């Protein structure tokens, strides 16, 4: 495995400065360019950065960046999750990468980890510049499924989020809840497993904020990644585990894809070990690199 060089890579997205880390193979010219995006509330020094580095070690230029409203990137309110804005950021990242003389003309690939798989697969389905899509432990949200699972809480959560957004627009004050907490509660990610990553030294990095703008739910809950399976025309790779989040949605998404497709089902303890466990990152990155080379 070769070494990767990390450099800062900043670009403009809809008038806002977005900051990323670009990983390049040290000993040779890159064979392609990967845009990697990660989980809900995450920053580039966590899962997306781990996978970007792994892809550079396999010969690809790979970018992990902080979405608008997070980390070192600009945008207000802070900690605001908006999948449609994520898609804009991904598109603008692709434009900036293709304008870089070091990378011009290289094939472009999209890699999404956890919740990031949704905005990324939508981006790839809608943007012909992408050669292929790979999802690792992806959460392929299906709006009909979300409504069925949440029941009455679905609309109540959206109503609360919309009230928070009205307050933001009227006063400039953003209501924020924690992303994770040891005992769950009123948080964005109530799973104990999520707290054991983001809420402990395991996943904490200086750039990460344990927060979630309440108005985000008006955008994240209705977001539907499932529809991209019907629209995508380029090759698709699904890497997942039966112990990770929503394997049933990954199976359903894969079944609906009509373009050339591959899947790799690994053994994991849960979802979060895909973010930082070398065994899983190695297996997933090997599969993604081979897939990109074939696509």
Coordinates of C-alpha atoms in Angstrom, one line a residue:
X1 CA 0.0 0.0 0.0
X2 CA 1.4 3.4 -0.9
X3 CA 1.5 6.5 1.2
X4 CA -1.1 9.3 0.8
X5 CA -0.3 13.0 0.9
X6 CA -3.0 15.3 2.5
X7 CA -3.4 18.9 1.4
X8 CA -6.2 21.4 2.0
X9 CA -8.7 21.9 -0.8
X10 CA -11.2 24.7 -0.6
X11 CA -13.9 25.7 -3.1
X12 CA -16.9 27.8 -3.4
X13 CA -20.4 26.3 -3.1
X14 CA -23.3 28.6 -3.8
X15 CA -21.3 31.6 -2.5
X16 CA -20.1 29.9 0.6
X17 CA -16.5 28.7 1.3
X18 CA -16.3 24.9 1.7
X19 CA -13.1 23.4 3.1
X20 CA -11.8 19.9 2.4
X21 CA -8.8 17.6 2.6
X22 CA -7.6 16.3 -0.7
X23 CA -5.6 13.1 -0.5
X24 CA -3.2 12.2 -3.3
X25 CA -1.0 9.1 -3.9
X26 CA 2.5 10.0 -3.0
X27 CA 4.4 7.9 -5.6
X28 CA 2.4 8.2 -8.8
X29 CA -0.2 10.2 -10.7
X30 CA -3.8 9.4 -9.6
X31 CA -5.8 7.1 -11.8
X32 CA -9.1 8.7 -10.9
X33 CA -10.8 11.1 -8.5
X34 CA -13.1 10.1 -5.7
X35 CA -15.5 12.5 -3.8
X36 CA -16.2 11.0 -0.4
X37 CA -19.0 12.1 1.9
X38 CA -19.9 10.9 5.3
X39 CA -22.5 10.4 8.1
X40 CA -25.0 12.8 9.6
X41 CA -23.3 15.7 11.5
X42 CA -19.9 14.3 10.6
X43 CA -16.8 16.2 9.5
X44 CA -14.0 15.4 7.1
X45 CA -11.6 14.2 9.8
X46 CA -13.9 11.3 10.6
X47 CA -15.3 8.5 8.3
X48 CA -15.1 10.4 5.0
X49 CA -11.5 11.3 5.6
X50 CA -10.6 7.7 6.6
X51 CA -12.0 6.5 3.3
X52 CA -10.5 9.3 1.2
X53 CA -7.1 8.4 2.6
X54 CA -7.6 4.7 1.9
X55 CA -8.6 5.5 -1.7
X56 CA -5.4 7.6 -2.1
X57 CA -3.4 4.7 -0.8
X58 CA -4.9 2.7 -3.7
X59 CA -4.0 5.2 -6.4
X60 CA -6.9 7.7 -6.4
X61 CA -7.1 11.4 -5.7
X62 CA -9.8 11.6 -3.0
X63 CA -11.6 14.5 -1.4
X64 CA -13.3 14.6 2.0
X65 CA -14.9 17.9 2.9
X66 CA -17.0 19.6 5.5
X67 CA -20.5 20.3 4.1
X68 CA -21.7 23.9 4.3
X69 CA -22.8 24.7 7.9
X70 CA -20.3 22.2 9.4
X71 CA -16.7 22.1 10.5
X72 CA -14.3 24.5 8.8
X73 CA -16.8 25.4 6.0
X74 CA -19.0 28.5 6.1
X75 CA -22.7 28.9 6.2
X76 CA -25.5 29.7 8.7
X77 CA -27.1 28.3 10.7
X78 CA -24.4 26.0 12.0
X79 CA -25.0 22.3 12.3
X80 CA -27.8 22.5 9.7
X81 CA -28.3 19.2 7.8
X82 CA -29.9 19.7 4.4
X83 CA -29.5 16.9 1.9
X84 CA -30.4 19.2 -1.1
X85 CA -27.6 21.5 0.0
X86 CA -25.3 18.5 0.3
X87 CA -26.0 17.6 -3.3
X88 CA -25.1 21.2 -4.4
X89 CA -21.9 20.9 -2.4
X90 CA -21.0 17.6 -4.1
X91 CA -21.7 19.1 -7.5
X92 CA -19.5 22.1 -6.7
X93 CA -16.8 19.9 -5.4
X94 CA -16.8 18.0 -8.7
X95 CA -16.5 21.2 -10.6
X96 CA -13.6 22.4 -8.5
X97 CA -11.8 19.1 -8.8
X98 CA -12.2 18.9 -12.5
X99 CA -10.8 22.5 -12.8
X100 CA -7.6 21.5 -10.9
X101 CA -4.8 21.0 -13.4
X102 CA -3.5 17.9 -11.4
X103 CA -6.9 16.1 -11.9
X104 CA -8.3 17.4 -15.2
X105 CA -9.5 14.7 -17.4
X106 CA -9.5 11.9 -14.8
X107 CA -12.6 9.8 -14.2
X108 CA -14.8 10.9 -11.3
X109 CA -16.4 8.6 -8.8
X110 CA -18.9 9.2 -5.9
X111 CA -18.4 7.4 -2.5
X112 CA -21.0 7.8 0.2
X113 CA -20.7 6.5 3.8
X114 CA -23.8 6.0 6.1
X115 CA -26.3 8.9 5.5
X116 CA -23.9 10.4 3.0
X117 CA -24.8 7.6 0.6
X118 CA -28.2 9.3 0.0
X119 CA -27.0 12.7 -1.2
X120 CA -24.1 11.0 -3.1
X121 CA -26.3 8.5 -5.0
X122 CA -28.7 11.3 -5.9
X123 CA -25.8 13.4 -7.1
X124 CA -24.4 10.6 -9.2
X125 CA -27.8 9.9 -10.7
X126 CA -28.3 13.5 -11.6
X127 CA -24.8 14.5 -12.8
X128 CA -23.4 12.7 -15.8
X129 CA -19.8 13.7 -14.9
X130 CA -19.7 10.8 -12.3
X131 CA -18.6 7.5 -13.7
X132 CA -19.9 5.3 -10.9
X133 CA -21.3 5.2 -7.3
X134 CA -20.2 3.3 -4.3
X135 CA -22.0 3.2 -0.9
X136 CA -20.4 1.9 2.3
X137 CA -22.8 1.1 5.1
X138 CA -25.2 3.4 3.3
X139 CA -28.6 4.6 4.6
X140 CA -30.8 4.5 1.6
X141 CA -33.8 6.4 3.0
X142 CA -37.2 5.6 1.6
X143 CA -39.7 8.4 2.5
X144 CA -42.7 6.0 2.4
X145 CA -40.8 3.7 4.8
X146 CA -39.8 6.6 7.1
X147 CA -43.5 7.7 7.3
X148 CA -44.6 4.2 8.1
X149 CA -42.1 3.6 10.8
X150 CA -42.6 7.0 12.5
X151 CA -46.3 7.2 12.3
X152 CA -47.7 10.4 13.9
X153 CA -44.3 11.4 15.1
X154 CA -43.2 12.0 11.4
X155 CA -45.4 15.1 11.0
X156 CA -44.9 16.3 14.5
X157 CA -41.2 16.2 14.1
X158 CA -41.4 18.2 10.8
X159 CA -43.8 20.7 12.4
X160 CA -41.3 21.3 15.3
X161 CA -38.5 21.7 12.7
X162 CA -40.5 24.2 10.7
X163 CA -41.2 26.2 13.8
X164 CA -37.5 26.3 14.6
X165 CA -36.8 27.5 11.0
X166 CA -39.4 30.3 11.3
X167 CA -37.7 31.4 14.5
X168 CA -34.3 31.3 12.8
X169 CA -35.6 33.4 9.9
X170 CA -37.3 35.9 12.2
X171 CA -34.7 36.3 14.9
X172 CA -31.4 34.8 13.6
X173 CA -31.5 32.3 16.6
X174 CA -31.1 28.7 15.6
X175 CA -32.4 26.1 18.0
X176 CA -30.0 23.3 18.4
X177 CA -30.1 19.9 20.0
X178 CA -27.3 17.5 20.6
X179 CA -26.4 15.0 17.9
X180 CA -25.7 12.3 20.5
X181 CA -26.0 11.7 24.2
X182 CA -25.2 8.8 26.4
X183 CA -28.8 7.9 27.1
X184 CA -30.4 9.1 23.9
X185 CA -33.3 11.4 24.5
X186 CA -33.9 14.5 22.4
X187 CA -31.0 14.0 20.1
X188 CA -30.5 13.7 16.3
X189 CA -29.0 10.2 16.6
X190 CA -30.4 8.3 19.6
X191 CA -28.5 5.1 19.1
X192 CA -26.0 4.3 21.9
X193 CA -23.6 3.1 19.2
X194 CA -23.6 6.6 17.8
X195 CA -22.8 8.2 21.2
X196 CA -19.9 5.7 21.6
X197 CA -18.3 7.2 18.5
X198 CA -19.2 10.9 18.4
X199 CA -19.5 11.3 22.2
X200 CA -16.3 9.7 23.2
X201 CA -12.6 10.1 22.3
X202 CA -13.0 7.3 19.7
X203 CA -14.7 9.7 17.3
X204 CA -14.2 13.2 18.7
X205 CA -12.0 15.5 16.7
X206 CA -11.4 19.2 17.3
X207 CA -13.4 20.1 14.2
X208 CA -16.5 18.2 15.4
X209 CA -19.5 19.8 17.2
X210 CA -22.0 17.7 19.0
X211 CA -25.0 19.6 17.7
X212 CA -27.9 19.4 15.2
X213 CA -29.9 22.4 14.1
X214 CA -33.5 21.5 14.9
X215 CA -34.8 22.8 11.6
X216 CA -32.7 20.2 9.8
X217 CA -35.5 17.6 10.3
X218 CA -37.7 19.4 7.9
X219 CA -35.2 18.5 5.3
X220 CA -33.7 15.2 6.4
X221 CA -37.0 13.3 7.1
X222 CA -38.6 13.9 3.7
X223 CA -35.3 13.1 1.9
X224 CA -35.6 10.1 -0.3
X225 CA -32.6 8.2 -1.6
X226 CA -34.6 5.2 -2.8
X227 CA -35.7 7.0 -6.0
X228 CA -32.2 7.3 -7.2
X229 CA -32.1 3.5 -7.7
X230 CA -34.7 4.0 -10.5
X231 CA -32.8 6.8 -12.1
X232 CA -29.1 5.9 -11.9
X233 CA -27.5 4.8 -15.2
X234 CA -23.9 4.2 -14.1
X235 CA -22.5 1.2 -12.2
X236 CA -23.3 0.8 -8.5
X237 CA -21.5 -0.9 -5.7
X238 CA -23.2 -1.6 -2.4
X239 CA -20.9 -2.5 0.6
X240 CA -22.9 -3.3 3.7
X241 CA -23.4 -5.6 6.7
X242 CA -26.5 -7.3 8.1
X243 CA -25.5 -5.8 11.4
X244 CA -25.2 -2.3 10.1
X245 CA -28.1 0.2 9.9
X246 CA -31.1 -0.6 7.7
X247 CA -29.8 -3.6 5.8
X248 CA -33.3 -4.1 4.5
X249 CA -33.2 -0.7 2.8
X250 CA -29.8 -1.5 1.3
X251 CA -31.2 -4.8 -0.1
X252 CA -34.2 -3.0 -1.5
X253 CA -32.1 -0.3 -3.1
X254 CA -29.8 -2.8 -4.7
X255 CA -32.7 -4.8 -6.0
X256 CA -34.2 -1.7 -7.7
X257 CA -31.0 -0.7 -9.4
X258 CA -31.2 -1.4 -13.2
X259 CA -27.6 -0.4 -14.1
X260 CA -24.6 -2.7 -13.7
X261 CA -24.2 -3.5 -10.0
X262 CA -22.2 -5.3 -7.5
X263 CA -22.6 -5.9 -3.8
X264 CA -20.3 -7.0 -0.9
X265 CA -21.7 -8.0 2.4
X266 CA -19.2 -7.9 5.3
X267 CA -19.3 -9.0 8.9
X268 CA -19.4 -6.1 11.3
X269 CA -20.4 -5.5 14.9
X270 CA -22.8 -2.7 13.9
X271 CA -22.7 0.5 11.8
X272 CA -20.1 2.6 13.5
X273 CA -17.2 0.2 13.1
X274 CA -17.3 0.9 9.4
X275 CA -16.1 4.4 10.2
X276 CA -12.8 3.6 11.8
X277 CA -12.1 -0.2 12.0
X278 CA -9.1 -1.0 9.8
X279 CA -10.4 -4.4 8.8
X280 CA -13.6 -3.0 7.4
X281 CA -12.1 0.1 5.8
X282 CA -9.5 -2.1 4.1
X283 CA -12.1 -4.6 2.8
X284 CA -14.4 -1.8 1.6
X285 CA -11.7 0.4 0.1
X286 CA -10.2 -2.6 -1.8
X287 CA -13.6 -3.3 -3.2
X288 CA -14.3 0.3 -4.1
X289 CA -10.9 0.6 -5.8
X290 CA -11.4 -2.5 -7.9
X291 CA -14.9 -1.4 -8.8
X292 CA -13.8 2.0 -9.9
X293 CA -11.0 0.5 -12.0
X294 CA -13.6 -1.6 -13.8
X295 CA -16.2 1.1 -14.3

